[in-house]
PDB file of C-alpha atoms and ligand atoms in Angstrom:
ATOM      1  CA  MET G  20      25.321 -11.476 -12.578  1.00 86.00           C
ATOM      2  CA  ASN G  21      22.385  -9.762 -14.284  1.00 94.00           C
ATOM      3  CA  SER G  22      21.817  -6.060 -13.753  1.00 97.00           C
ATOM      4  CA  TYR G  23      18.474  -4.795 -12.496  1.00 98.00           C
ATOM      5  CA  ALA G  24      16.387  -1.657 -12.200  1.00 98.00           C
ATOM      6  CA  VAL G  25      14.279  -1.972  -9.035  1.00 98.00           C
ATOM      7  CA  ILE G  26      11.297   0.243  -8.234  1.00 98.00           C
ATOM      8  CA  SER G  27       8.510   0.302  -5.645  1.00 98.00           C
ATOM      9  CA  ASP G  28       5.451   2.213  -4.430  1.00 98.00           C
ATOM     10  CA  VAL G  29       4.162   3.707  -7.668  1.00 98.00           C
ATOM     11  CA  HIS G  30       0.820   4.390  -5.970  1.00 98.00           C
ATOM     12  CA  ALA G  31      -1.142   5.107  -9.153  1.00 98.00           C
ATOM     13  CA  ASN G  32       1.073   8.073 -10.060  1.00 98.00           C
ATOM     14  CA  LEU G  33       1.355   7.707 -13.842  1.00 98.00           C
ATOM     15  CA  GLU G  34       3.430  10.855 -14.410  1.00 98.00           C
ATOM     16  CA  ALA G  35       6.076   9.702 -11.902  1.00 98.00           C
ATOM     17  CA  LEU G  36       6.094   6.204 -13.426  1.00 98.00           C
ATOM     18  CA  HIS G  37       6.526   7.617 -16.936  1.00 98.00           C
ATOM     19  CA  ALA G  38       9.428   9.792 -15.761  1.00 98.00           C
ATOM     20  CA  VAL G  39      11.177   6.786 -14.214  1.00 98.00           C
ATOM     21  CA  LEU G  40      10.620   4.579 -17.269  1.00 98.00           C
ATOM     22  CA  GLU G  41      11.959   7.350 -19.510  1.00 98.00           C
ATOM     23  CA  ALA G  42      15.037   7.747 -17.316  1.00 98.00           C
ATOM     24  CA  LEU G  43      15.514   3.978 -17.443  1.00 98.00           C
ATOM     25  CA  GLU G  44      15.527   4.056 -21.259  1.00 97.00           C
ATOM     26  CA  ARG G  45      18.853   5.889 -20.952  1.00 97.00           C
ATOM     27  CA  GLU G  46      20.294   3.316 -18.516  1.00 96.00           C
ATOM     28  CA  SER G  47      21.578  -0.148 -19.308  1.00 95.00           C
ATOM     29  CA  TYR G  48      20.205  -3.069 -17.283  1.00 97.00           C
ATOM     30  CA  ASP G  49      18.720  -6.499 -17.939  1.00 98.00           C
ATOM     31  CA  ALA G  50      15.302  -6.375 -16.267  1.00 98.00           C
ATOM     32  CA  LEU G  51      12.899  -4.231 -14.249  1.00 98.00           C
ATOM     33  CA  LEU G  52      11.679  -5.512 -10.871  1.00 98.00           C
ATOM     34  CA  PHE G  53       8.698  -3.972  -9.061  1.00 98.00           C
ATOM     35  CA  LEU G  54       8.226  -4.369  -5.301  1.00 98.00           C
ATOM     36  CA  GLY G  55       4.526  -3.576  -4.886  1.00 98.00           C
ATOM     37  CA  ASP G  56       1.952  -0.860  -4.217  1.00 98.00           C
ATOM     38  CA  THR G  57       0.902  -0.319  -7.802  1.00 98.00           C
ATOM     39  CA  VAL G  58      -2.184   1.499  -6.487  1.00 98.00           C
ATOM     40  CA  GLY G  59      -3.444   3.576  -3.549  1.00 96.00           C
ATOM     41  CA  TYR G  60      -3.124   7.396  -3.065  1.00 96.00           C
ATOM     42  CA  GLY G  61      -2.889   8.351  -6.758  1.00 98.00           C
ATOM     43  CA  PRO G  62      -5.380   8.951  -9.588  1.00 98.00           C
ATOM     44  CA  SER G  63      -4.254   6.428 -12.275  1.00 98.00           C
ATOM     45  CA  PRO G  64      -4.491   2.873 -10.867  1.00 98.00           C
ATOM     46  CA  ASN G  65      -5.492   1.074 -14.085  1.00 98.00           C
ATOM     47  CA  GLU G  66      -2.938   2.872 -16.263  1.00 98.00           C
ATOM     48  CA  CYS G  67      -0.114   2.138 -13.807  1.00 98.00           C
ATOM     49  CA  ALA G  68      -1.135  -1.524 -13.510  1.00 98.00           C
ATOM     50  CA  ALA G  69      -1.089  -1.874 -17.316  1.00 98.00           C
ATOM     51  CA  LEU G  70       2.348  -0.254 -17.696  1.00 98.00           C
ATOM     52  CA  LEU G  71       3.946  -2.197 -14.853  1.00 98.00           C
ATOM     53  CA  LYS G  72       2.511  -5.459 -16.174  1.00 98.00           C
ATOM     54  CA  GLU G  73       4.055  -4.755 -19.561  1.00 97.00           C
ATOM     55  CA  GLN G  74       7.464  -3.586 -18.307  1.00 97.00           C
ATOM     56  CA  SER G  75       8.299  -5.637 -15.200  1.00 98.00           C
ATOM     57  CA  LYS G  76       9.975  -9.021 -15.153  1.00 98.00           C
ATOM     58  CA  ILE G  77       8.695  -9.535 -11.607  1.00 98.00           C
ATOM     59  CA  MET G  78       5.859  -7.708  -9.823  1.00 98.00           C
ATOM     60  CA  LEU G  79       4.974  -8.092  -6.149  1.00 98.00           C
ATOM     61  CA  ALA G  80       1.870  -7.144  -4.155  1.00 98.00           C
ATOM     62  CA  GLY G  81       1.989  -4.328  -1.581  1.00 98.00           C
ATOM     63  CA  ASN G  82      -0.322  -3.517   1.314  1.00 96.00           C
ATOM     64  CA  HIS G  83      -2.263  -0.904  -0.683  1.00 96.00           C
ATOM     65  CA  ASP G  84      -2.796  -3.387  -3.515  1.00 97.00           C
ATOM     66  CA  TRP G  85      -4.186  -5.892  -1.032  1.00 97.00           C
ATOM     67  CA  ALA G  86      -6.284  -3.217   0.685  1.00 96.00           C
ATOM     68  CA  ALA G  87      -7.805  -1.996  -2.594  1.00 96.00           C
ATOM     69  CA  ILE G  88      -9.106  -5.488  -3.368  1.00 96.00           C
ATOM     70  CA  GLY G  89     -10.246  -6.226   0.177  1.00 93.00           C
ATOM     71  CA  LEU G  90      -7.460  -8.656   1.131  1.00 93.00           C
ATOM     72  CA  THR G  91      -6.143  -6.642   4.069  1.00 88.00           C
ATOM     73  CA  ASP G  92      -7.872  -4.812   6.915  1.00 85.00           C
ATOM     74  CA  ILE G  93      -7.839  -1.038   6.384  1.00 88.00           C
ATOM     75  CA  SER G  94      -8.909  -0.084   9.901  1.00 87.00           C
ATOM     76  CA  PHE G  95      -5.235   0.718  10.651  1.00 84.00           C
ATOM     77  CA  PHE G  96      -4.954   3.060   7.637  1.00 89.00           C
ATOM     78  CA  ASN G  97      -5.088   6.815   8.329  1.00 92.00           C
ATOM     79  CA  PRO G  98      -8.308   8.500   7.075  1.00 94.00           C
ATOM     80  CA  TYR G  99      -6.612   9.892   3.943  1.00 94.00           C
ATOM     81  CA  ALA G 100      -5.157   6.534   2.926  1.00 93.00           C
ATOM     82  CA  LYS G 101      -8.520   4.924   3.667  1.00 94.00           C
ATOM     83  CA  ALA G 102     -10.397   7.428   1.457  1.00 94.00           C
ATOM     84  CA  ALA G 103      -7.909   6.810  -1.364  1.00 95.00           C
ATOM     85  CA  ILE G 104      -8.249   3.037  -1.001  1.00 96.00           C
ATOM     86  CA  GLU G 105     -12.038   3.258  -1.209  1.00 95.00           C
ATOM     87  CA  TRP G 106     -11.749   5.437  -4.348  1.00 97.00           C
ATOM     88  CA  THR G 107      -9.223   2.971  -5.824  1.00 97.00           C
ATOM     89  CA  GLY G 108     -11.470  -0.010  -5.094  1.00 96.00           C
ATOM     90  CA  GLU G 109     -14.214   1.625  -7.182  1.00 97.00           C
ATOM     91  CA  ALA G 110     -11.862   2.738  -9.977  1.00 98.00           C
ATOM     92  CA  LEU G 111     -10.055  -0.586 -10.552  1.00 98.00           C
ATOM     93  CA  SER G 112     -11.154  -2.680 -13.528  1.00 98.00           C
ATOM     94  CA  ASP G 113     -12.158  -6.304 -12.892  1.00 97.00           C
ATOM     95  CA  ASP G 114      -9.103  -7.470 -14.837  1.00 97.00           C
ATOM     96  CA  ASN G 115      -6.710  -5.401 -12.751  1.00 98.00           C
ATOM     97  CA  ARG G 116      -8.424  -6.484  -9.547  1.00 97.00           C
ATOM     98  CA  ALA G 117      -7.849 -10.117 -10.525  1.00 97.00           C
ATOM     99  CA  PHE G 118      -4.286  -9.307 -11.569  1.00 97.00           C
ATOM    100  CA  LEU G 119      -3.420  -7.659  -8.218  1.00 97.00           C
ATOM    101  CA  GLN G 120      -4.993 -10.565  -6.361  1.00 97.00           C
ATOM    102  CA  ASN G 121      -2.608 -13.006  -8.029  1.00 97.00           C
ATOM    103  CA  LEU G 122       0.632 -11.131  -7.389  1.00 98.00           C
ATOM    104  CA  PRO G 123       3.122 -12.825  -5.036  1.00 98.00           C
ATOM    105  CA  LEU G 124       4.317 -11.247  -1.774  1.00 98.00           C
ATOM    106  CA  THR G 125       7.952 -12.265  -2.258  1.00 98.00           C
ATOM    107  CA  ALA G 126      10.243 -13.482  -5.014  1.00 98.00           C
ATOM    108  CA  THR G 127      13.725 -14.956  -5.208  1.00 98.00           C
ATOM    109  CA  LEU G 128      16.186 -14.532  -8.070  1.00 97.00           C
ATOM    110  CA  THR G 129      18.158 -17.643  -7.259  1.00 94.00           C
ATOM    111  CA  GLY G 130      20.971 -17.238  -9.794  1.00 94.00           C
ATOM    112  CA  ASP G 131      21.655 -13.675  -8.666  1.00 96.00           C
ATOM    113  CA  ASN G 132      21.222 -14.312  -4.921  1.00 97.00           C
ATOM    114  CA  ILE G 133      18.497 -11.651  -4.602  1.00 98.00           C
ATOM    115  CA  TYR G 134      15.341 -11.633  -2.472  1.00 98.00           C
ATOM    116  CA  LEU G 135      12.412  -9.269  -3.121  1.00 98.00           C
ATOM    117  CA  VAL G 136       9.646  -8.243  -0.698  1.00 98.00           C
ATOM    118  CA  HIS G 137       7.426  -5.158  -0.348  1.00 98.00           C
ATOM    119  CA  ALA G 138       7.642  -4.445   3.406  1.00 98.00           C
ATOM    120  CA  THR G 139      10.152  -6.613   5.294  1.00 98.00           C
ATOM    121  CA  PRO G 140      11.387 -10.203   5.025  1.00 98.00           C
ATOM    122  CA  ILE G 141       9.967 -10.782   8.542  1.00 98.00           C
ATOM    123  CA  GLU G 142       6.312 -11.832   8.078  1.00 97.00           C
ATOM    124  CA  PRO G 143       5.840 -10.127   4.668  1.00 97.00           C
ATOM    125  CA  GLN G 144       2.034 -10.206   4.986  1.00 95.00           C
ATOM    126  CA  GLN G 145       2.166  -8.215   8.252  1.00 94.00           C
ATOM    127  CA  TRP G 146       3.637  -5.189   6.440  1.00 95.00           C
ATOM    128  CA  HIS G 147       6.150  -4.222   9.154  1.00 96.00           C
ATOM    129  CA  TYR G 148       8.397  -1.181   8.674  1.00 95.00           C
ATOM    130  CA  VAL G 149      12.191  -0.996   8.703  1.00 94.00           C
ATOM    131  CA  SER G 150      12.407   2.278  10.611  1.00 88.00           C
ATOM    132  CA  ASN G 151      15.979   2.184  11.867  1.00 90.00           C
ATOM    133  CA  VAL G 152      19.236   0.273  11.720  1.00 91.00           C
ATOM    134  CA  ASP G 153      18.142  -2.106  14.527  1.00 93.00           C
ATOM    135  CA  ASP G 154      15.072  -3.113  12.499  1.00 95.00           C
ATOM    136  CA  ALA G 155      17.302  -3.714   9.491  1.00 94.00           C
ATOM    137  CA  GLU G 156      19.712  -5.806  11.551  1.00 95.00           C
ATOM    138  CA  ASP G 157      16.843  -8.113  12.604  1.00 96.00           C
ATOM    139  CA  CYS G 158      15.783  -8.471   8.970  1.00 97.00           C
ATOM    140  CA  PHE G 159      19.116  -9.989   7.922  1.00 98.00           C
ATOM    141  CA  TYR G 160      18.109 -13.176   9.794  1.00 97.00           C
ATOM    142  CA  ALA G 161      14.849 -13.465   7.838  1.00 97.00           C
ATOM    143  CA  PHE G 162      16.327 -14.015   4.364  1.00 98.00           C
ATOM    144  CA  LYS G 163      19.311 -16.018   3.212  1.00 97.00           C
ATOM    145  CA  GLU G 164      20.221 -14.297  -0.045  1.00 98.00           C
ATOM    146  CA  LYS G 165      22.977 -11.720  -0.392  1.00 98.00           C
ATOM    147  CA  ILE G 166      20.751  -8.770  -1.289  1.00 98.00           C
ATOM    148  CA  CYS G 167      17.186  -8.055  -0.184  1.00 98.00           C
ATOM    149  CA  PHE G 168      15.281  -5.276  -1.944  1.00 98.00           C
ATOM    150  CA  ILE G 169      12.389  -3.654  -0.063  1.00 98.00           C
ATOM    151  CA  GLY G 170      10.065  -0.637  -0.381  1.00 98.00           C
ATOM    152  CA  HIS G 171       7.015   0.281   1.748  1.00 97.00           C
ATOM    153  CA  SER G 172       8.368   3.159   3.882  1.00 97.00           C
ATOM    154  CA  HIS G 173       9.036   5.397   0.847  1.00 97.00           C
ATOM    155  CA  MET G 174      12.434   6.249   2.419  1.00 97.00           C
ATOM    156  CA  PRO G 175      15.425   5.092   0.349  1.00 97.00           C
ATOM    157  CA  PHE G 176      18.505   3.682   2.115  1.00 97.00           C
ATOM    158  CA  ILE G 177      21.054   0.896   1.873  1.00 98.00           C
ATOM    159  CA  VAL G 178      22.098  -1.161   4.914  1.00 98.00           C
ATOM    160  CA  GLU G 179      25.270  -3.231   4.631  1.00 98.00           C
ATOM    161  CA  ARG G 180      26.174  -6.079   6.984  1.00 98.00           C
ATOM    162  CA  SER G 181      29.745  -7.370   6.999  1.00 97.00           C
ATOM    163  CA  SER G 182      30.540 -11.047   7.545  1.00 94.00           C
ATOM    164  CA  LYS G 183      31.573 -10.079  11.099  1.00 95.00           C
ATOM    165  CA  GLY G 184      28.208  -8.434  11.738  1.00 94.00           C
ATOM    166  CA  ALA G 185      29.221  -4.779  11.427  1.00 96.00           C
ATOM    167  CA  ILE G 186      26.377  -2.639  10.110  1.00 96.00           C
ATOM    168  CA  ALA G 187      26.815   0.399   7.848  1.00 96.00           C
ATOM    169  CA  LEU G 188      24.110   2.724   6.558  1.00 96.00           C
ATOM    170  CA  HIS G 189      24.403   4.343   3.132  1.00 97.00           C
ATOM    171  CA  TYR G 190      22.304   6.814   1.194  1.00 94.00           C
ATOM    172  CA  GLY G 191      22.513   7.195  -2.565  1.00 94.00           C
ATOM    173  CA  SER G 192      24.875   4.355  -3.412  1.00 97.00           C
ATOM    174  CA  ALA G 193      27.022   1.558  -2.050  1.00 98.00           C
ATOM    175  CA  GLY G 194      29.604  -0.862  -3.372  1.00 98.00           C
ATOM    176  CA  ILE G 195      28.628  -4.543  -3.295  1.00 97.00           C
ATOM    177  CA  LYS G 196      31.427  -6.450  -1.553  1.00 97.00           C
ATOM    178  CA  GLU G 197      31.976 -10.148  -1.913  1.00 95.00           C
ATOM    179  CA  ASP G 198      31.469 -11.178   1.725  1.00 96.00           C
ATOM    180  CA  ASN G 199      28.811  -8.653   2.749  1.00 98.00           C
ATOM    181  CA  ARG G 200      25.006  -8.704   2.646  1.00 98.00           C
ATOM    182  CA  TYR G 201      22.630  -5.843   1.879  1.00 98.00           C
ATOM    183  CA  ILE G 202      19.114  -4.556   2.451  1.00 98.00           C
ATOM    184  CA  VAL G 203      18.203  -1.928  -0.116  1.00 98.00           C
ATOM    185  CA  ASN G 204      15.099   0.222   0.288  1.00 98.00           C
ATOM    186  CA  VAL G 205      14.537   1.597  -3.200  1.00 98.00           C
ATOM    187  CA  GLY G 206      12.255   4.440  -2.044  1.00 98.00           C
ATOM    188  CA  SER G 207       9.037   5.375  -3.838  1.00 98.00           C
ATOM    189  CA  VAL G 208       8.241   6.268  -7.429  1.00 98.00           C
ATOM    190  CA  GLY G 209       4.888   7.894  -6.789  1.00 98.00           C
ATOM    191  CA  GLN G 210       4.988   9.388  -3.286  1.00 98.00           C
ATOM    192  CA  PRO G 211       8.519   9.977  -1.908  1.00 98.00           C
ATOM    193  CA  ARG G 212       8.640  10.811   1.825  1.00 97.00           C
ATOM    194  CA  ASP G 213      12.299  11.653   2.428  1.00 96.00           C
ATOM    195  CA  GLY G 214      11.857  15.367   1.737  1.00 97.00           C
ATOM    196  CA  ASN G 215      12.837  14.966  -1.908  1.00 98.00           C
ATOM    197  CA  PRO G 216       9.726  14.993  -4.152  1.00 98.00           C
ATOM    198  CA  ARG G 217      11.551  13.436  -7.129  1.00 98.00           C
ATOM    199  CA  ALA G 218      10.636   9.852  -8.101  1.00 98.00           C
ATOM    200  CA  ALA G 219      13.115   7.226  -6.884  1.00 98.00           C
ATOM    201  CA  TYR G 220      14.545   4.135  -8.584  1.00 98.00           C
ATOM    202  CA  ALA G 221      17.460   1.815  -7.881  1.00 98.00           C
ATOM    203  CA  LEU G 222      19.993   0.231 -10.190  1.00 98.00           C
ATOM    204  CA  LEU G 223      22.042  -2.832  -9.311  1.00 98.00           C
ATOM    205  CA  ARG G 224      24.881  -3.125 -11.793  1.00 96.00           C
ATOM    206  CA  GLY G 225      28.283  -4.711 -11.510  1.00 89.00           C
ATOM    207  CA  ASN G 226      29.544  -4.237  -7.981  1.00 94.00           C
ATOM    208  CA  ALA G 227      27.370  -1.308  -7.003  1.00 98.00           C
ATOM    209  CA  VAL G 228      23.834  -0.369  -6.124  1.00 98.00           C
ATOM    210  CA  GLU G 229      22.671   3.174  -6.706  1.00 98.00           C
ATOM    211  CA  ILE G 230      19.460   5.026  -5.853  1.00 98.00           C
ATOM    212  CA  LYS G 231      18.635   7.728  -8.385  1.00 98.00           C
ATOM    213  CA  ARG G 232      15.980  10.456  -8.516  1.00 98.00           C
ATOM    214  CA  VAL G 233      14.108  11.953 -11.408  1.00 98.00           C
ATOM    215  CA  PRO G 234      11.720  14.945 -11.492  1.00 98.00           C
ATOM    216  CA  TYR G 235       8.217  14.609 -12.922  1.00 98.00           C
ATOM    217  CA  ASP G 236       5.278  16.942 -13.566  1.00 98.00           C
ATOM    218  CA  ILE G 237       3.755  16.931 -10.068  1.00 98.00           C
ATOM    219  CA  VAL G 238       1.163  19.567 -11.028  1.00 98.00           C
ATOM    220  CA  VAL G 239      -0.390  17.262 -13.646  1.00 98.00           C
ATOM    221  CA  THR G 240      -0.779  14.473 -11.070  1.00 98.00           C
ATOM    222  CA  GLN G 241      -2.186  16.913  -8.526  1.00 98.00           C
ATOM    223  CA  LYS G 242      -4.810  18.149 -11.008  1.00 98.00           C
ATOM    224  CA  LYS G 243      -5.898  14.582 -11.749  1.00 98.00           C
ATOM    225  CA  MET G 244      -6.154  13.867  -8.005  1.00 98.00           C
ATOM    226  CA  LYS G 245      -8.274  16.963  -7.468  1.00 98.00           C
ATOM    227  CA  LYS G 246     -10.578  15.976 -10.320  1.00 98.00           C
ATOM    228  CA  ALA G 247     -10.920  12.494  -8.819  1.00 97.00           C
ATOM    229  CA  GLY G 248     -11.866  14.050  -5.463  1.00 97.00           C
ATOM    230  CA  LEU G 249      -8.892  12.535  -3.604  1.00 97.00           C
ATOM    231  CA  PRO G 250      -7.997  14.147  -0.222  1.00 97.00           C
ATOM    232  CA  SER G 251      -6.107  17.451  -0.455  1.00 97.00           C
ATOM    233  CA  TYR G 252      -3.621  16.235   2.175  1.00 97.00           C
ATOM    234  CA  LEU G 253      -2.487  13.566  -0.318  1.00 97.00           C
ATOM    235  CA  ILE G 254      -2.393  16.108  -3.161  1.00 98.00           C
ATOM    236  CA  ASP G 255      -0.254  18.603  -1.219  1.00 98.00           C
ATOM    237  CA  ARG G 256       2.262  16.104   0.124  1.00 98.00           C
ATOM    238  CA  LEU G 257       3.532  15.164  -3.378  1.00 98.00           C
ATOM    239  CA  ALA G 258       5.147  18.586  -3.806  1.00 97.00           C
ATOM    240  CA  LEU G 259       6.772  18.358  -0.367  1.00 97.00           C
ATOM    241  CA  GLY G 260       8.097  14.825  -0.702  1.00 97.00           C
ATOM    242  CA  ARG G 261       6.627  14.069   2.751  1.00 94.00           C
TER     243      ARG G 261
HETATM  244 ZN1   ZN L  30       3.560   2.406  -0.353  1.00 66.21          ZN
END
């Protein structure tokens, strides 16, 4: 089985993305997979799109990517997210707009028995949330592979389902057992919301999956956001990891 670094929800935060890519230079793995939301919230959409394009073996679309190019209705977005999406729509280059438009919503790594989706395997384009263990349990019926990687909620966790249907919730890491199946939320690179402001990334290697965190220069990102005129609520939350 190949080993993978899996990341999600960069949200145009170049400093966080750089920190993760630098940390990954010290790790061994075969390929980088990206689960969507290149843009939205942060001040560096074009730079993040360029880097992810260059570094990822697979890139998916997220709801903010779709919103920024007018593919999804933003009337359900909160006013801060909406303001950031409007700013992003103006800032994106034509090339990156076209690039985001062509990204898939899901991907399957057949040889490694892995499924990738931004939000949930149930109606990927509806951008549902996996908010609790019951939600996760329902999701196991919506994909057939052994491991499903997701992002979207910016809250990292690992849910394990045994062949008898027993569910276990893990944070940080979990062993991959032969008969069990897994849903892994890799958390967010650019806007963590689990109370830990450090950028998150996951590594699937051998018989284990691990979610790691790396600090980045939040103040630099915050200054760029301020200069861009992005909402102060979005600027402040980076330091809180909320
Ligand atoms: Zn997101």
